[in-house]
Amino acid sequence: MNIRKSLGLRAAVLALGGAMLLPAVSASAATTYTATDNDTFWKLSKKFNVPLQQLMAANPKIDPLNIYAGLKLTIPTVAKPAAQTGASAAGKVTASSVKTTGGKILSYSKALTVKATAYSASIEENPWGAVDYFGNPLKLGTIAVDPNVIPLGTKVYITGYDFDGLPAGGMIATATDAGSAIKGSRIDIFIPGSREKVSQFGFQYVKLYILK
């Protein structure tokens, strides 16, 4: 189904929902970084290995669509997680893990059944350009979510869909987009290809695992 996204929605999501979604960050456990014109919150989260939500929480007054050269950003310090032991380390499927079609064991914190649609990179669906909420190019593995249900930046594993434009059996995706029609237990999956082909996805109910 075709979903049209807007810049206004993205600003509203940040302004209205951000404070509730993002955890508090201690200012003492952070460093200062001077941004460049090519920086985005998503790129910086990868560069400094900081969860996207925590990075945004440390910079509540920064507009994610207006990061420019010279802007001072706070980079929080993240504690390293304890090493896994026992069955999980051995790659055993547990009650809170799922096995991918490739044999990889993924730990998850929550499993949901959600209604899924799909969108393409067409200008009709993306009047502000074929980019996600953070300005990154749309690619396979991008999904749009309701940030009040699935916080932006969350990694997920999706199974149960039936469409030849997606990996067979299941796929890992990241919630880096939002859409005006994506409310509640809904996701919109980006699929490369023409608008006509992607529209054939229709409505499907899929299983979504929120990964740890």
mmCIF file of C-alpha atoms in Angstrom, residues 9-191:
data_model
loop_
_atom_site.group_PDB
_atom_site.id
_atom_site.type_symbol
_atom_site.label_atom_id
_atom_site.label_comp_id
_atom_site.label_asym_id
_atom_site.label_seq_id
_atom_site.Cartn_x
_atom_site.Cartn_y
_atom_site.Cartn_z
ATOM 1 C CA LEU A 9 5.060 14.606 10.646
ATOM 2 C CA ARG A 10 8.707 13.935 11.319
ATOM 3 C CA ALA A 11 9.104 17.196 13.236
ATOM 4 C CA ALA A 12 5.949 16.460 15.215
ATOM 5 C CA VAL A 13 7.152 12.983 16.148
ATOM 6 C CA LEU A 14 10.356 14.426 17.532
ATOM 7 C CA ALA A 15 8.735 17.341 19.344
ATOM 8 C CA LEU A 16 5.760 15.505 20.858
ATOM 9 C CA GLY A 17 7.016 11.963 21.338
ATOM 10 C CA GLY A 18 10.747 12.309 21.811
ATOM 11 C CA ALA A 19 10.727 13.279 25.470
ATOM 12 C CA MET A 20 8.645 10.228 26.417
ATOM 13 C CA LEU A 21 10.654 7.792 24.307
ATOM 14 C CA LEU A 22 14.179 8.808 25.212
ATOM 15 C CA PRO A 23 15.894 7.862 28.489
ATOM 16 C CA ALA A 24 17.643 10.426 30.648
ATOM 17 C CA VAL A 25 21.414 10.768 30.131
ATOM 18 C CA SER A 26 23.939 11.942 32.676
ATOM 19 C CA ALA A 27 25.776 15.024 31.432
ATOM 20 C CA SER A 28 28.900 14.008 33.360
ATOM 21 C CA ALA A 29 29.256 10.775 31.393
ATOM 22 C CA ALA A 30 29.671 12.433 28.002
ATOM 23 C CA THR A 31 32.045 14.176 25.620
ATOM 24 C CA THR A 32 31.549 17.082 23.223
ATOM 25 C CA TYR A 33 31.718 16.577 19.456
ATOM 26 C CA THR A 34 31.800 19.233 16.704
ATOM 27 C CA ALA A 35 29.522 18.196 13.837
ATOM 28 C CA THR A 36 30.218 18.339 10.101
ATOM 29 C CA ASP A 37 27.720 18.944 7.284
ATOM 30 C CA ASN A 38 27.622 15.192 6.551
ATOM 31 C CA ASP A 39 26.689 14.115 10.082
ATOM 32 C CA THR A 40 23.307 12.707 11.144
ATOM 33 C CA PHE A 41 22.274 11.192 14.467
ATOM 34 C CA TRP A 42 22.173 7.797 12.778
ATOM 35 C CA LYS A 43 25.743 8.088 11.420
ATOM 36 C CA LEU A 44 27.049 9.360 14.767
ATOM 37 C CA SER A 45 25.375 6.523 16.686
ATOM 38 C CA LYS A 46 27.293 4.082 14.485
ATOM 39 C CA LYS A 47 30.546 6.069 14.634
ATOM 40 C CA PHE A 48 30.608 6.263 18.428
ATOM 41 C CA ASN A 49 28.770 2.974 19.072
ATOM 42 C CA VAL A 50 26.060 4.754 21.045
ATOM 43 C CA PRO A 51 22.374 3.700 20.872
ATOM 44 C CA LEU A 52 20.451 6.148 18.686
ATOM 45 C CA GLN A 53 17.822 6.846 21.355
ATOM 46 C CA GLN A 54 20.505 7.602 23.965
ATOM 47 C CA LEU A 55 22.335 9.941 21.582
ATOM 48 C CA MET A 56 19.125 11.858 20.836
ATOM 49 C CA ALA A 57 18.329 12.029 24.559
ATOM 50 C CA ALA A 58 21.696 13.652 25.184
ATOM 51 C CA ASN A 59 20.874 16.360 22.610
ATOM 52 C CA PRO A 60 17.166 17.171 23.189
ATOM 53 C CA LYS A 61 17.382 20.663 21.684
ATOM 54 C CA ILE A 62 19.039 19.558 18.429
ATOM 55 C CA ASP A 63 16.824 19.245 15.333
ATOM 56 C CA PRO A 64 17.877 15.938 13.678
ATOM 57 C CA LEU A 65 17.110 17.452 10.269
ATOM 58 C CA ASN A 66 19.367 20.467 10.884
ATOM 59 C CA ILE A 67 22.796 19.166 11.915
ATOM 60 C CA TYR A 68 25.431 21.454 10.397
ATOM 61 C CA ALA A 69 29.196 22.035 10.518
ATOM 62 C CA GLY A 70 30.312 23.568 13.803
ATOM 63 C CA LEU A 71 27.300 22.438 15.826
ATOM 64 C CA LYS A 72 28.286 21.133 19.265
ATOM 65 C CA LEU A 73 26.809 17.738 20.140
ATOM 66 C CA THR A 74 26.971 15.713 23.332
ATOM 67 C CA ILE A 75 28.187 12.124 22.899
ATOM 68 C CA PRO A 76 27.184 10.030 25.954
ATOM 69 C CA THR A 77 29.433 7.321 27.318
ATOM 70 C CA VAL A 78 27.932 3.842 27.081
ATOM 71 C CA ALA A 79 28.823 1.094 29.527
ATOM 72 C CA LYS A 80 29.960 -2.131 27.897
ATOM 73 C CA PRO A 81 27.497 -5.019 28.382
ATOM 74 C CA ALA A 82 28.581 -8.049 30.357
ATOM 75 C CA ALA A 83 29.743 -11.017 28.312
ATOM 76 C CA GLN A 84 27.135 -13.676 27.608
ATOM 77 C CA THR A 85 27.548 -17.024 29.281
ATOM 78 C CA GLY A 86 25.899 -20.437 29.294
ATOM 79 C CA ALA A 87 23.362 -21.571 26.729
ATOM 80 C CA SER A 88 23.000 -18.183 25.063
ATOM 81 C CA ALA A 89 26.728 -17.986 24.365
ATOM 82 C CA ALA A 90 26.636 -21.481 22.912
ATOM 83 C CA GLY A 91 24.036 -20.399 20.334
ATOM 84 C CA LYS A 92 21.089 -22.315 21.804
ATOM 85 C CA VAL A 93 17.550 -21.167 21.025
ATOM 86 C CA THR A 94 15.802 -20.075 24.236
ATOM 87 C CA ALA A 95 12.335 -18.767 25.096
ATOM 88 C CA SER A 96 13.489 -15.237 24.258
ATOM 89 C CA SER A 97 15.471 -15.935 21.103
ATOM 90 C CA VAL A 98 14.632 -16.681 17.480
ATOM 91 C CA LYS A 99 16.608 -18.546 14.831
ATOM 92 C CA THR A 100 16.930 -16.931 11.409
ATOM 93 C CA THR A 101 16.731 -18.810 8.116
ATOM 94 C CA GLY A 102 20.521 -18.520 7.972
ATOM 95 C CA GLY A 103 20.900 -20.269 11.335
ATOM 96 C CA LYS A 104 21.765 -17.193 13.395
ATOM 97 C CA ILE A 105 20.353 -16.970 16.935
ATOM 98 C CA LEU A 106 18.868 -13.551 17.789
ATOM 99 C CA SER A 107 17.848 -12.541 21.302
ATOM 100 C CA TYR A 108 14.725 -10.412 21.551
ATOM 101 C CA SER A 109 12.950 -8.480 24.280
ATOM 102 C CA LYS A 110 9.439 -8.563 22.831
ATOM 103 C CA ALA A 111 7.494 -10.285 20.051
ATOM 104 C CA LEU A 112 4.564 -8.585 18.305
ATOM 105 C CA THR A 113 2.085 -9.443 15.583
ATOM 106 C CA VAL A 114 1.689 -6.299 13.464
ATOM 107 C CA LYS A 115 -0.097 -5.221 10.313
ATOM 108 C CA ALA A 116 2.411 -4.505 7.542
ATOM 109 C CA THR A 117 2.283 -2.485 4.332
ATOM 110 C CA ALA A 118 5.093 -1.608 1.928
ATOM 111 C CA TYR A 119 6.377 1.529 0.217
ATOM 112 C CA SER A 120 8.792 2.343 -2.593
ATOM 113 C CA ALA A 121 11.228 5.170 -3.348
ATOM 114 C CA SER A 122 8.784 6.871 -5.730
ATOM 115 C CA ILE A 123 8.393 10.655 -5.531
ATOM 116 C CA GLU A 124 4.644 10.192 -5.013
ATOM 117 C CA GLU A 125 5.325 8.463 -1.708
ATOM 118 C CA ASN A 126 8.397 10.484 -0.743
ATOM 119 C CA PRO A 127 7.861 14.140 -1.749
ATOM 120 C CA TRP A 128 10.879 15.194 0.348
ATOM 121 C CA GLY A 129 13.188 12.672 -1.304
ATOM 122 C CA ALA A 130 13.905 8.953 -1.044
ATOM 123 C CA VAL A 131 15.336 9.239 2.460
ATOM 124 C CA ASP A 132 14.287 8.049 5.908
ATOM 125 C CA TYR A 133 13.481 10.153 8.998
ATOM 126 C CA PHE A 134 17.179 10.840 9.582
ATOM 127 C CA GLY A 135 17.973 11.780 5.986
ATOM 128 C CA ASN A 136 19.639 8.485 5.068
ATOM 129 C CA PRO A 137 18.845 6.888 1.675
ATOM 130 C CA LEU A 138 16.015 4.346 1.749
ATOM 131 C CA LYS A 139 17.310 0.782 1.476
ATOM 132 C CA LEU A 140 16.216 -2.796 2.047
ATOM 133 C CA GLY A 141 15.984 -3.163 5.829
ATOM 134 C CA THR A 142 14.360 0.249 6.391
ATOM 135 C CA ILE A 143 10.952 0.222 8.045
ATOM 136 C CA ALA A 144 8.595 3.007 9.134
ATOM 137 C CA VAL A 145 6.988 2.664 12.565
ATOM 138 C CA ASP A 146 4.878 4.471 15.125
ATOM 139 C CA PRO A 147 7.625 5.716 17.508
ATOM 140 C CA ASN A 148 5.178 5.494 20.410
ATOM 141 C CA VAL A 149 5.098 1.715 19.892
ATOM 142 C CA ILE A 150 8.561 0.991 18.451
ATOM 143 C CA PRO A 151 11.187 3.675 19.205
ATOM 144 C CA LEU A 152 13.173 4.992 16.230
ATOM 145 C CA GLY A 153 16.496 3.216 15.904
ATOM 146 C CA THR A 154 15.148 -0.130 17.126
ATOM 147 C CA LYS A 155 16.473 -3.233 15.364
ATOM 148 C CA VAL A 156 13.900 -5.928 14.617
ATOM 149 C CA TYR A 157 13.561 -9.305 12.952
ATOM 150 C CA ILE A 158 10.470 -9.752 10.747
ATOM 151 C CA THR A 159 8.943 -13.041 9.601
ATOM 152 C CA GLY A 160 5.652 -14.191 8.134
ATOM 153 C CA TYR A 161 5.448 -11.994 5.026
ATOM 154 C CA ASP A 162 4.934 -13.307 1.516
ATOM 155 C CA PHE A 163 6.543 -11.176 -1.216
ATOM 156 C CA ASP A 164 9.305 -11.922 -3.703
ATOM 157 C CA GLY A 165 10.867 -8.496 -3.230
ATOM 158 C CA LEU A 166 11.939 -9.387 0.325
ATOM 159 C CA PRO A 167 14.407 -11.984 1.673
ATOM 160 C CA ALA A 168 12.791 -15.425 1.902
ATOM 161 C CA GLY A 169 11.895 -16.550 5.411
ATOM 162 C CA GLY A 170 12.692 -13.396 7.366
ATOM 163 C CA MET A 171 14.767 -10.224 7.514
ATOM 164 C CA ILE A 172 16.551 -7.978 9.977
ATOM 165 C CA ALA A 173 15.397 -4.356 9.738
ATOM 166 C CA THR A 174 15.831 -1.047 11.546
ATOM 167 C CA ALA A 175 13.083 1.415 12.477
ATOM 168 C CA THR A 176 14.462 4.604 10.937
ATOM 169 C CA ASP A 177 11.325 6.054 9.352
ATOM 170 C CA ALA A 178 7.796 7.215 10.243
ATOM 171 C CA GLY A 179 4.634 7.615 8.200
ATOM 172 C CA SER A 180 1.374 9.521 8.571
ATOM 173 C CA ALA A 181 -0.698 6.317 8.336
ATOM 174 C CA ILE A 182 1.602 4.238 10.544
ATOM 175 C CA LYS A 183 -0.132 4.310 13.907
ATOM 176 C CA GLY A 184 -0.255 1.672 16.633
ATOM 177 C CA SER A 185 0.736 -1.910 15.784
ATOM 178 C CA ARG A 186 1.637 -1.069 12.185
ATOM 179 C CA ILE A 187 4.838 -1.046 10.150
ATOM 180 C CA ASP A 188 5.621 0.054 6.606
ATOM 181 C CA ILE A 189 8.432 -1.906 4.933
ATOM 182 C CA PHE A 190 10.595 -0.230 2.295
ATOM 183 C CA ILE A 191 11.020 -2.444 -0.778
#
